[in-house]
PDB file of C-alpha atoms in Angstrom:
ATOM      1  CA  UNK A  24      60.617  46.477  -6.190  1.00  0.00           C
ATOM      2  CA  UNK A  25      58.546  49.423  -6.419  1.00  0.00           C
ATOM      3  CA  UNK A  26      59.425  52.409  -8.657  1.00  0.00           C
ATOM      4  CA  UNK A  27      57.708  55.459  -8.373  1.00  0.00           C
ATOM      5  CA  UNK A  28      57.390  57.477 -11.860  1.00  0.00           C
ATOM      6  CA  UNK A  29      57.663  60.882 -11.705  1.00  0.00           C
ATOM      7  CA  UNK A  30      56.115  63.051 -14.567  1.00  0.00           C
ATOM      8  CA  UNK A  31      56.363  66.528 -15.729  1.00  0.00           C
ATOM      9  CA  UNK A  32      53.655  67.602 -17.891  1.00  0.00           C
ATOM     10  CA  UNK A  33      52.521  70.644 -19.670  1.00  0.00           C
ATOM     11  CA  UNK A  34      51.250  69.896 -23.083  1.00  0.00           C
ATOM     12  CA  UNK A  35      49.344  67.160 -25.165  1.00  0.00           C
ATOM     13  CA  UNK A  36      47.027  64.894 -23.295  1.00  0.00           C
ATOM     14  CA  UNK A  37      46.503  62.346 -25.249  1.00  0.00           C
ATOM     15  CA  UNK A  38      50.035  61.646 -25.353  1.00  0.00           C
ATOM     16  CA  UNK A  39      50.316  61.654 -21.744  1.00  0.00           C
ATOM     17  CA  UNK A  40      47.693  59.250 -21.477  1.00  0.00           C
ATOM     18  CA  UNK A  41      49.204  56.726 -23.129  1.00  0.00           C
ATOM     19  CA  UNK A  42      52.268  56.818 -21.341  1.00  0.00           C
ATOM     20  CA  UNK A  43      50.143  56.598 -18.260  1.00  0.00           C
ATOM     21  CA  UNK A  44      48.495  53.682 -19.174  1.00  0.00           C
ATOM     22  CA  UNK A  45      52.020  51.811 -20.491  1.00  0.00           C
ATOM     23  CA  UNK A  46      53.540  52.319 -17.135  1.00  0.00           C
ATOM     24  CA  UNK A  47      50.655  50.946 -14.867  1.00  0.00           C
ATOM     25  CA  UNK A  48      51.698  47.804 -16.831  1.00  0.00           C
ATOM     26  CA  UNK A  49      54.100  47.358 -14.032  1.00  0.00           C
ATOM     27  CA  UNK A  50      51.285  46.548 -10.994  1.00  0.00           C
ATOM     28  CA  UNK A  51      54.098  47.803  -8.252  1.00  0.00           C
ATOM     29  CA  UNK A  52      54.604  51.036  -9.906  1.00  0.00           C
ATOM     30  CA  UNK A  53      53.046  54.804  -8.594  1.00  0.00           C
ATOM     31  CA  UNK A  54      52.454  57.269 -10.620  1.00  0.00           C
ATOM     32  CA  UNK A  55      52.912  60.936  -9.954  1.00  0.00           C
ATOM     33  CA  UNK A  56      52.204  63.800 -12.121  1.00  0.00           C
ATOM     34  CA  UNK A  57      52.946  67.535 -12.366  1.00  0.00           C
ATOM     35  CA  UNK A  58      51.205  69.630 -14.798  1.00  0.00           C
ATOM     36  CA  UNK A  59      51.809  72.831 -15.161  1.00  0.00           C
ATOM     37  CA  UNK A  60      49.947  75.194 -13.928  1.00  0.00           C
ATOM     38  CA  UNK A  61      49.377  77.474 -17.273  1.00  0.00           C
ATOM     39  CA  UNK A  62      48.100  74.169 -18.271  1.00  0.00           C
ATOM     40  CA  UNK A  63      44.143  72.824 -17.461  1.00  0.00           C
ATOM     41  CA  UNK A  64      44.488  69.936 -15.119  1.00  0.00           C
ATOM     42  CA  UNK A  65      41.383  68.235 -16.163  1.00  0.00           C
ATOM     43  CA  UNK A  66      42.186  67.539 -19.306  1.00  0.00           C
ATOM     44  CA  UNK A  67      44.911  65.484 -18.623  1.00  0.00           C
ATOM     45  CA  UNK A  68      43.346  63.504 -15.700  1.00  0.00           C
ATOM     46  CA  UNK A  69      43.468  60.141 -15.650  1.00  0.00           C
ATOM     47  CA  UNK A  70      41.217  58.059 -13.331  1.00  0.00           C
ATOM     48  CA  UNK A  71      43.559  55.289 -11.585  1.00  0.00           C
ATOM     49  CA  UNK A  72      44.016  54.519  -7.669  1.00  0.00           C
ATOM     50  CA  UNK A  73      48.212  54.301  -8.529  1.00  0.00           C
ATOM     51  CA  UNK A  74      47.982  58.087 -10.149  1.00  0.00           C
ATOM     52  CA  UNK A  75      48.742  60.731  -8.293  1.00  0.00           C
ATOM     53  CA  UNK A  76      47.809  64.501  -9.308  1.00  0.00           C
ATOM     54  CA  UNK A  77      50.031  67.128  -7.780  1.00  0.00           C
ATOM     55  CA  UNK A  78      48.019  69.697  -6.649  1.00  0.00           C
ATOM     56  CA  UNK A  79      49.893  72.513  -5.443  1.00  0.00           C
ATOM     57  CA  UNK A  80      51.537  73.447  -8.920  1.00  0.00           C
ATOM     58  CA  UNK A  81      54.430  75.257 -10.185  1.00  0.00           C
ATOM     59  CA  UNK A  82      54.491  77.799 -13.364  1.00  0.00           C
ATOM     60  CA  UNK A  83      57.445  76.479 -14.983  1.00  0.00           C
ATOM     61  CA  UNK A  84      59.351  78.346 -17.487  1.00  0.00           C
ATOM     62  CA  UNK A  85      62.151  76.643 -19.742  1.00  0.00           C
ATOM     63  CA  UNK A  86      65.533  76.735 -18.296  1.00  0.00           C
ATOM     64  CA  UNK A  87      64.641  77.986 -14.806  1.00  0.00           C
ATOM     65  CA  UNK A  88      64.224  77.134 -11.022  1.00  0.00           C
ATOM     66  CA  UNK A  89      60.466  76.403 -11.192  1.00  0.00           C
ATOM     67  CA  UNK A  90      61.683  73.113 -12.850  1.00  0.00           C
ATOM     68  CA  UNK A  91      63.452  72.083 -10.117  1.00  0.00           C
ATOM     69  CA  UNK A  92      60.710  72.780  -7.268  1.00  0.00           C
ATOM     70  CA  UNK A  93      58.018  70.862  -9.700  1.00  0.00           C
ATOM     71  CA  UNK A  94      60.548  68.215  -9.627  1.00  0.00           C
ATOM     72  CA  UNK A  95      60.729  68.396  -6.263  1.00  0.00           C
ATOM     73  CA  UNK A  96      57.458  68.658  -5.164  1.00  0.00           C
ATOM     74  CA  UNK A  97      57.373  65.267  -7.113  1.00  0.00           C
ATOM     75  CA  UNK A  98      59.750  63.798  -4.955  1.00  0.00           C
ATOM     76  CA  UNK A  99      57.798  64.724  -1.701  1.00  0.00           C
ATOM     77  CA  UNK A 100      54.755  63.119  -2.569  1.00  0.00           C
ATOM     78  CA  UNK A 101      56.613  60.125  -3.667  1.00  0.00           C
ATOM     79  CA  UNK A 102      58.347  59.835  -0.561  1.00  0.00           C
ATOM     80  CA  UNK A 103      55.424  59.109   1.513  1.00  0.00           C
ATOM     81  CA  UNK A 104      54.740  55.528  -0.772  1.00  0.00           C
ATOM     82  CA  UNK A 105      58.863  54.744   0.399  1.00  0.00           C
ATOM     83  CA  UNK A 106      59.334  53.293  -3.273  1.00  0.00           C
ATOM     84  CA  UNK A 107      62.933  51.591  -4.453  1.00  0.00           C
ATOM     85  CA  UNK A 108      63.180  54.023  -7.009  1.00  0.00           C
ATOM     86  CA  UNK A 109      62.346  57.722  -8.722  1.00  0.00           C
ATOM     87  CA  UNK A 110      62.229  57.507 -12.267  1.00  0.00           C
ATOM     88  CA  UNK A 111      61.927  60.841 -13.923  1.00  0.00           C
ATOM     89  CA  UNK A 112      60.087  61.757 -17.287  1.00  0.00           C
ATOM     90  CA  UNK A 113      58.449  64.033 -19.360  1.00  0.00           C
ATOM     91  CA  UNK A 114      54.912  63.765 -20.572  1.00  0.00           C
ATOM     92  CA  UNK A 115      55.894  63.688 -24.200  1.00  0.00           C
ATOM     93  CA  UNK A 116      58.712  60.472 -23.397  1.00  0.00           C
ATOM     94  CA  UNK A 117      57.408  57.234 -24.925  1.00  0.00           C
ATOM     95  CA  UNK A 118      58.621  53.248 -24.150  1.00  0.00           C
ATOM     96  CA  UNK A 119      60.417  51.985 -26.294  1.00  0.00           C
ATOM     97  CA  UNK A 120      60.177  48.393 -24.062  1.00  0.00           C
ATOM     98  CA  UNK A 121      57.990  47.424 -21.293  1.00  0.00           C
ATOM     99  CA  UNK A 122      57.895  49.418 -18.169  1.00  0.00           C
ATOM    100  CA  UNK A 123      58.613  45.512 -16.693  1.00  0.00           C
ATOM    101  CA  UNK A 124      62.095  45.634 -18.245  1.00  0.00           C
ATOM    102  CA  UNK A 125      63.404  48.795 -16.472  1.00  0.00           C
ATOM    103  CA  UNK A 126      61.745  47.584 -13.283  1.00  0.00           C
ATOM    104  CA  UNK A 127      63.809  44.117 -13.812  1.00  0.00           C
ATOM    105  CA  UNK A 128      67.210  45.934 -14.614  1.00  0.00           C
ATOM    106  CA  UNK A 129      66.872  48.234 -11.608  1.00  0.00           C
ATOM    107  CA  UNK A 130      65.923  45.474  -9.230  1.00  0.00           C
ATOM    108  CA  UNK A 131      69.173  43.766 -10.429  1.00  0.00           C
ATOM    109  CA  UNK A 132      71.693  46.692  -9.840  1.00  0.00           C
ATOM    110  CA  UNK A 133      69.716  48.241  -6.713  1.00  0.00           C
ATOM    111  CA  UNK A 134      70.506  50.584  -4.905  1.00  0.00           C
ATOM    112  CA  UNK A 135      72.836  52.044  -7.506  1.00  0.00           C
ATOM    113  CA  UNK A 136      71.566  55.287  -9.398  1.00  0.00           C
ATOM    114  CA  UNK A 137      71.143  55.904 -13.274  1.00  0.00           C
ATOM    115  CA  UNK A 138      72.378  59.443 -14.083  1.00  0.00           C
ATOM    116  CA  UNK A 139      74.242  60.279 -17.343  1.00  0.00           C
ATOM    117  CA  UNK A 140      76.409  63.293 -16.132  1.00  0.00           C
ATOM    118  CA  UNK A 141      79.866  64.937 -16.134  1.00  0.00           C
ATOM    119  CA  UNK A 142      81.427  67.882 -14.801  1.00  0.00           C
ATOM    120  CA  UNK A 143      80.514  71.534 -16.052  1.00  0.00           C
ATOM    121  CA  UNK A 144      83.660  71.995 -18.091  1.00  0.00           C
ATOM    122  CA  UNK A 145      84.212  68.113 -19.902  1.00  0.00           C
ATOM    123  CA  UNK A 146      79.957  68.318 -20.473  1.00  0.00           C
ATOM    124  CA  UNK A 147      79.418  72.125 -21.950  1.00  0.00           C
ATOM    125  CA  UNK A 148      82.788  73.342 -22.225  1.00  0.00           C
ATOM    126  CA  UNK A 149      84.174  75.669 -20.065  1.00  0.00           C
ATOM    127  CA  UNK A 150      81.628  78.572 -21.497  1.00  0.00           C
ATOM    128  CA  UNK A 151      79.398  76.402 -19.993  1.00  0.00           C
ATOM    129  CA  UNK A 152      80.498  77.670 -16.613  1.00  0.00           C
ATOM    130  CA  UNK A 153      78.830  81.051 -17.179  1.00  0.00           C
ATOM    131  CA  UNK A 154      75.598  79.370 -16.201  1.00  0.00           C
ATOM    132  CA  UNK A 155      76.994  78.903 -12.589  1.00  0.00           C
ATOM    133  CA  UNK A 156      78.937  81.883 -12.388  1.00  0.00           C
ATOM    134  CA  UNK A 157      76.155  84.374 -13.486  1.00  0.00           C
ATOM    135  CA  UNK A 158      72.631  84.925 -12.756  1.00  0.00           C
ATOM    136  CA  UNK A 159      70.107  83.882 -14.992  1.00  0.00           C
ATOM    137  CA  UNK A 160      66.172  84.529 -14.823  1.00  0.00           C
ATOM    138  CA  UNK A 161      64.003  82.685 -16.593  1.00  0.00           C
ATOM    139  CA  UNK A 162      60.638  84.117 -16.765  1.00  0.00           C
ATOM    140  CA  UNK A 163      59.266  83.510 -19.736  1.00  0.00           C
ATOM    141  CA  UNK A 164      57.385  80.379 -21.580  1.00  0.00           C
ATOM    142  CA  UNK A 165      59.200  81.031 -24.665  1.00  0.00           C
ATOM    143  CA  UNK A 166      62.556  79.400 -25.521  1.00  0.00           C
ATOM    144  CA  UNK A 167      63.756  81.791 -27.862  1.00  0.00           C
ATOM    145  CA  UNK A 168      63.099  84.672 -25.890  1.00  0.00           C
ATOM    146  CA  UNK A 169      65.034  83.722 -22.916  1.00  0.00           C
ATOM    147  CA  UNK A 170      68.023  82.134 -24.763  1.00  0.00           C
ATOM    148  CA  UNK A 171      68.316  86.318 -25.700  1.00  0.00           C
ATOM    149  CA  UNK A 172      67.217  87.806 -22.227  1.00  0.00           C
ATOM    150  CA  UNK A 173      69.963  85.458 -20.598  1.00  0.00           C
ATOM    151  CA  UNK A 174      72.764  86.599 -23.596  1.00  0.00           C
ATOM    152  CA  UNK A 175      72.168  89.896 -22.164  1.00  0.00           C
ATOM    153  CA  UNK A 176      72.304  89.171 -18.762  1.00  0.00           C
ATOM    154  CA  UNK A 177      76.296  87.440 -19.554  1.00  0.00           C
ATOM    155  CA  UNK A 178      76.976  90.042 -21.208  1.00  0.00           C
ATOM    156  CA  UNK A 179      76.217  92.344 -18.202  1.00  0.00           C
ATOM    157  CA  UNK A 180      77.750  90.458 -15.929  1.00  0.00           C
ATOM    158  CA  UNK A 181      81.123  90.218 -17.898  1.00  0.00           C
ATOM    159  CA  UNK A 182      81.358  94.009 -17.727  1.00  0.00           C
ATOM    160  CA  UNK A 183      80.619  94.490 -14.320  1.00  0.00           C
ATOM    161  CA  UNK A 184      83.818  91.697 -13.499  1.00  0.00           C
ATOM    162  CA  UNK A 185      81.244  89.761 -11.431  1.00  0.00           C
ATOM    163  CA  UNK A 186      81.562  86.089 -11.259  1.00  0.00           C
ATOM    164  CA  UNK A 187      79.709  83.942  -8.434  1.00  0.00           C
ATOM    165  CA  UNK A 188      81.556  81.123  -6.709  1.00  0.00           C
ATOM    166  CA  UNK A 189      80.328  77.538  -5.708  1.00  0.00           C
ATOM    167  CA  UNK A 190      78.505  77.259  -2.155  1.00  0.00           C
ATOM    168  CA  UNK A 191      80.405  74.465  -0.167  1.00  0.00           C
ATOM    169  CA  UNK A 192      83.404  74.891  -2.656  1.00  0.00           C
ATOM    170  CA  UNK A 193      81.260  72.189  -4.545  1.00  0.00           C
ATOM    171  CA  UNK A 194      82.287  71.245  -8.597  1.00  0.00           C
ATOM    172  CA  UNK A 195      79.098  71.846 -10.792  1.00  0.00           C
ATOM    173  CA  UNK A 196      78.209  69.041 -12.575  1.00  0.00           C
ATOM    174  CA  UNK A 197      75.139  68.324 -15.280  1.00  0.00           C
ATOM    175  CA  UNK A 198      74.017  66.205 -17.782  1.00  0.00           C
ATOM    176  CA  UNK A 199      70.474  64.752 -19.105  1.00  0.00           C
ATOM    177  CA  UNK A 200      67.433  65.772 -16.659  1.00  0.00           C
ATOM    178  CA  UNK A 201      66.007  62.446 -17.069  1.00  0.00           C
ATOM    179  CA  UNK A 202      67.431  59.470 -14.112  1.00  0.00           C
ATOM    180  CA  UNK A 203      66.193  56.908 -12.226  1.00  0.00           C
ATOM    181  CA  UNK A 204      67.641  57.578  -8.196  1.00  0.00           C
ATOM    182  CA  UNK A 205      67.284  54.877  -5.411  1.00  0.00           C
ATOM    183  CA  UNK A 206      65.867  55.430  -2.305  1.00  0.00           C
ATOM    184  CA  UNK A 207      69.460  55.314  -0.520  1.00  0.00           C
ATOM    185  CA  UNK A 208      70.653  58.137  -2.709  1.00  0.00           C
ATOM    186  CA  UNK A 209      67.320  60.571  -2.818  1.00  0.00           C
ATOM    187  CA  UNK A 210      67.652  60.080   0.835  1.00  0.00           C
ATOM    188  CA  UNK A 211      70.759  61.455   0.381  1.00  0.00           C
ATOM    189  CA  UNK A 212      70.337  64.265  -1.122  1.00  0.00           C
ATOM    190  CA  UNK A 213      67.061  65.357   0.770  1.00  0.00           C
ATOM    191  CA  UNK A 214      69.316  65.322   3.851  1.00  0.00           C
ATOM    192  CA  UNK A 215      71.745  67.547   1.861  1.00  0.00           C
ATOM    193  CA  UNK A 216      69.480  70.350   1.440  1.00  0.00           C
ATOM    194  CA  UNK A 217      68.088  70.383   4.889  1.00  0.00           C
ATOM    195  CA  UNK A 218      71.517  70.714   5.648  1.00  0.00           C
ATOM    196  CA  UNK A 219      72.834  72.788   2.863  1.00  0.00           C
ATOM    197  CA  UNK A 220      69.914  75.459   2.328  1.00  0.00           C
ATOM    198  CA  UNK A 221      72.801  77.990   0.633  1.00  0.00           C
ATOM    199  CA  UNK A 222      72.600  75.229  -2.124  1.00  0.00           C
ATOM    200  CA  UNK A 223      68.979  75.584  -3.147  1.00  0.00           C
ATOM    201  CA  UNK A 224      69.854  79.578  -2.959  1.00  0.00           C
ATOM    202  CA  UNK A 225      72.176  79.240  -5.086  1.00  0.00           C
ATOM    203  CA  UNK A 226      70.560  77.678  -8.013  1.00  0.00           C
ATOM    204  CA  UNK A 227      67.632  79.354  -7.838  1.00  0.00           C
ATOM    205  CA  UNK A 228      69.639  81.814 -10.538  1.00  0.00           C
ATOM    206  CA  UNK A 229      71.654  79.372 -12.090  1.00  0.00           C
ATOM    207  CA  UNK A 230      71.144  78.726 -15.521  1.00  0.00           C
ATOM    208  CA  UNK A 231      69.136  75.299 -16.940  1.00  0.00           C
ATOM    209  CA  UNK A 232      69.389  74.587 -13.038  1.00  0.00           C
ATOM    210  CA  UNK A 233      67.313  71.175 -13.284  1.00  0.00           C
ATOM    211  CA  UNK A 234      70.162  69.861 -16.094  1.00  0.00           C
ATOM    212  CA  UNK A 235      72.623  70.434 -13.156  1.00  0.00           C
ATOM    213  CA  UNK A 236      70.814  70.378  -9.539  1.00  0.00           C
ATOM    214  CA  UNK A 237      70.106  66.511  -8.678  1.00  0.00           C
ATOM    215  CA  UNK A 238      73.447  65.715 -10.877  1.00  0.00           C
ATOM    216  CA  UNK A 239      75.604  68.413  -8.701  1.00  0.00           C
ATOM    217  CA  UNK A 240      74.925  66.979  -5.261  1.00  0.00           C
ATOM    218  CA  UNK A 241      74.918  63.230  -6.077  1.00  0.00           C
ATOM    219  CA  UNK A 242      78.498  63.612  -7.776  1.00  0.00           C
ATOM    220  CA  UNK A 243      79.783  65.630  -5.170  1.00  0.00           C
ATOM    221  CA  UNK A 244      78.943  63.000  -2.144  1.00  0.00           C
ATOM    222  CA  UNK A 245      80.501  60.155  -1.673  1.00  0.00           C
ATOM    223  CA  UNK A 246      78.180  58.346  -2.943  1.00  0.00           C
ATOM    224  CA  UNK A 247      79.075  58.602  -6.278  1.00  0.00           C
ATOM    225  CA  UNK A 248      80.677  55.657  -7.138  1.00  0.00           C
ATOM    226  CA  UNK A 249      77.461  54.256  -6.857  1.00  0.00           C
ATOM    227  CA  UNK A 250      75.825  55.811  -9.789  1.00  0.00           C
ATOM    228  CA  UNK A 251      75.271  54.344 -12.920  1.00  0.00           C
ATOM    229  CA  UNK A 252      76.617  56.974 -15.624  1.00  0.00           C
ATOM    230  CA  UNK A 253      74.042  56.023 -18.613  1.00  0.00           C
ATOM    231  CA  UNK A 254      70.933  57.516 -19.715  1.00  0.00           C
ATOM    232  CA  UNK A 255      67.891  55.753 -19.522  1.00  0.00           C
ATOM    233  CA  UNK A 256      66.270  58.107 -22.185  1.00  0.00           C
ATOM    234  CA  UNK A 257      67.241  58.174 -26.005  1.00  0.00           C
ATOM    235  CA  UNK A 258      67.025  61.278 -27.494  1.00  0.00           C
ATOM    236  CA  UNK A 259      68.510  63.624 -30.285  1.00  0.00           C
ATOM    237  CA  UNK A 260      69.476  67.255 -30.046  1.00  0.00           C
ATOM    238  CA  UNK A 261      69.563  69.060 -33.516  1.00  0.00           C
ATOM    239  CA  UNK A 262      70.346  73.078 -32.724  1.00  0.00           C
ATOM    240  CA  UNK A 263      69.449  72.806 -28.835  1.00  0.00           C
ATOM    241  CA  UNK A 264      66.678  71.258 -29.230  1.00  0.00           C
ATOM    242  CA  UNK A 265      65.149  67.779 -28.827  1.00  0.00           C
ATOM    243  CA  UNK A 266      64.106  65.999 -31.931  1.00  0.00           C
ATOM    244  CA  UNK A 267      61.032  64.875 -32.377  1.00  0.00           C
ATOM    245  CA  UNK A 268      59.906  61.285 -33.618  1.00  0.00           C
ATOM    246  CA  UNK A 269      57.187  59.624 -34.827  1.00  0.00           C
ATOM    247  CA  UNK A 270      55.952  56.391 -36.952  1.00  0.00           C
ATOM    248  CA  UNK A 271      58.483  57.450 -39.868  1.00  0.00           C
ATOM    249  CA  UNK A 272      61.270  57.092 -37.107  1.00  0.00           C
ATOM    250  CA  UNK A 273      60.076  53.369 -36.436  1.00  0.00           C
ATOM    251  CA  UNK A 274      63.015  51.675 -37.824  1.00  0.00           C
ATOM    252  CA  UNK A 275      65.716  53.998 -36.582  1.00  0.00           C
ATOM    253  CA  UNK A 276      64.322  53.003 -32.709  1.00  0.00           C
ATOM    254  CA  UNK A 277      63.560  49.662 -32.999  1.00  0.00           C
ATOM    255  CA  UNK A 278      66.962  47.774 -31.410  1.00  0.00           C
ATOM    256  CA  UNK A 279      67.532  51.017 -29.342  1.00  0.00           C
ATOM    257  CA  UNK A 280      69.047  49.736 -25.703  1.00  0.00           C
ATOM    258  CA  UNK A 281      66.753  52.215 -23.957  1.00  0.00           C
ATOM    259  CA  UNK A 282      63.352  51.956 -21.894  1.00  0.00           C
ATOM    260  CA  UNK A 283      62.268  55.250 -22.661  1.00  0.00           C
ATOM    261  CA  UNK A 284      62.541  57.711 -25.790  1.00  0.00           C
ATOM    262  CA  UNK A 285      61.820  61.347 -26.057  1.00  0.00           C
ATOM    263  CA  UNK A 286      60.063  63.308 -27.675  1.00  0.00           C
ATOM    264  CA  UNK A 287      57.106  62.084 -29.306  1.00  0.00           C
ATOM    265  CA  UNK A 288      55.309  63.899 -32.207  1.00  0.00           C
ATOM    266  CA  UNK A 289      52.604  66.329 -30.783  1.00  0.00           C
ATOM    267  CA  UNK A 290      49.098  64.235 -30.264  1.00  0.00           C
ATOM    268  CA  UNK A 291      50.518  61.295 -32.234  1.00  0.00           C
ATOM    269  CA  UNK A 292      50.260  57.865 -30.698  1.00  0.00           C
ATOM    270  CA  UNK A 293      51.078  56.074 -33.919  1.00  0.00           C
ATOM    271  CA  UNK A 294      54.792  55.322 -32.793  1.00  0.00           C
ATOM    272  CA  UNK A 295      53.802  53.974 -29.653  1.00  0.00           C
ATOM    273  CA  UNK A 296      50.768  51.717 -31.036  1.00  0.00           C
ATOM    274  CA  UNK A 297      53.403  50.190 -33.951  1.00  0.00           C
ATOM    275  CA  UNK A 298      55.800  49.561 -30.761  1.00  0.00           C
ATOM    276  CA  UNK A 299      52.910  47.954 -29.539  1.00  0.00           C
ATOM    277  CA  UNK A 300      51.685  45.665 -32.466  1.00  0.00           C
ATOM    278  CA  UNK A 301      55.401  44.336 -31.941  1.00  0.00           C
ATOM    279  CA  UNK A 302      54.449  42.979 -28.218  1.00  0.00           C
ATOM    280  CA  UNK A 303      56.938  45.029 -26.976  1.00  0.00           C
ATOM    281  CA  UNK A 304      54.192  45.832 -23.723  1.00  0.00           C
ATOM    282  CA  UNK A 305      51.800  42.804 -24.188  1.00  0.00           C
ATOM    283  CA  UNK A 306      54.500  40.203 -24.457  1.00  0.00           C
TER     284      UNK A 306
END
């Protein structure tokens, strides 16, 4: 069973580096990583035959397309190694378990996906429509800054009476950006948008389009009832945004039924080193 690991990266090296090295504990795994391109490649550059540096990067701002092309950019040179599996994460995720014990529970359940997900409406409430129905533009690193560029742009949009509709009459559906997908159902959906290029037209304005994109097409396809709905990530939202932990969340994590946990404190490998000490990755 090989899974290939797909990371996004844009900040913190060292943190990155660790992660790296916890997941080439599984010898089958490939490893291949997007940093950012506002980011300096070198420093995150690890030196390992089974790590794989995407070189033709993406500028990717929060909330927008360029998330989605990074991710799929990912996917491309993945495809080429034919592995069981793409597992998604973010450079500041951390295991919780070894990399061996996600690899064992997808080997089990194969080919069926992991995606947490739900329509629009039962997921974000039906506000959360306006995200498909208007355009957004994310250009800018920020957070903050587009959360208010965007409020504007709804706003707009509700005056003018203009409300987009779903190519292929589709439902929207989202949920956590982080899944593991099986080769049966990426194949899937790369046929889909060969097919279906009004699809990857559409989202290019939708808003938090990688939340929705992957989730969207999978749910929509008869292939559904083969996906797994449950998160392989733990994480916390507090305000919109993802919590942070680190050694003083120790306790609160240990006993967690998750592989992988995000975020981790900013250049902090403390967390990770205690998991460690516990032979959670050296058995």
């Amino acid at each position: 069973m090989k899974i290939a690991y797909l990371l996004l990266v844009h900040e913190y090296p060292k943190n990155v580096k660790y992660l790296l090295k916890q997941l080439l504990c599984d010898e089958d795994a490939e490893i291949f990583v997007h940093v950012d391109r506002s980011a300096c490649l070198n420093e995150f550059y690890y030196e390992n035959r089974r790590i794989h540096f995407i070189r033709n990067r993406e500028r990717v701002t929060w909330g927008g397309y360029a998330m989605v092309k990074a991710t799929l950019l990912l996917i491309q040179y993945a495809n080429a190694y034919h592995p069981h599996y793409y597992c998604l994460l973010s450079g500041r995720d951390f295991l919780l378990q070894p990399a061996e014990i996600w690899k064992q529970k997808v080997s089990e359940s194969y080919p069926k996906t992991y995606m947490d997900g739900d329509t629009v409406v039962k997921r974000w409430t039906k506000k959360g429509l306006d995200r498909v129905h208007y355009h957004f533009f994310y250009i800018f690193k920020n957070k903050k800054v587009s959360y208010y560029q965007n409020r504007i742009v709804r706003k707009v949009g509700r005056m003018l009476h203009y409300e987009r509709k779903m190519p292929y009459a589709m439902t929207p559906y989202c949920g956590s950006q982080w899944w593991t997908i099986s080769d049966r159902h990426m194949n899937y959906i790369l046929s889909f948008l060969d097919t279906h290029p009004e699809f990857e037209r559409f989202y290019r304005t939708v808003g938090i389009p990688d939340e929705q994109f992957f989730h969207t097409i999978l749910l929509n396809g008869e292939c559904r009832e083969e996906v797994i709905n449950l998160s392989q990530t733990y994480l916390i939202m507090i305000d919109g945004f993802v919590k942070t932990f680190s050694e003083r969340n120790y306790q609160e994590l240990l006993g967690k039924d998750y592989v992988f946990a995000r975020k981790i404190q900013e250049d902090n490998t403390e967390l990770q080193k205690r998991l460690e000490e516990r032979n959670y990755f050296n058995g």
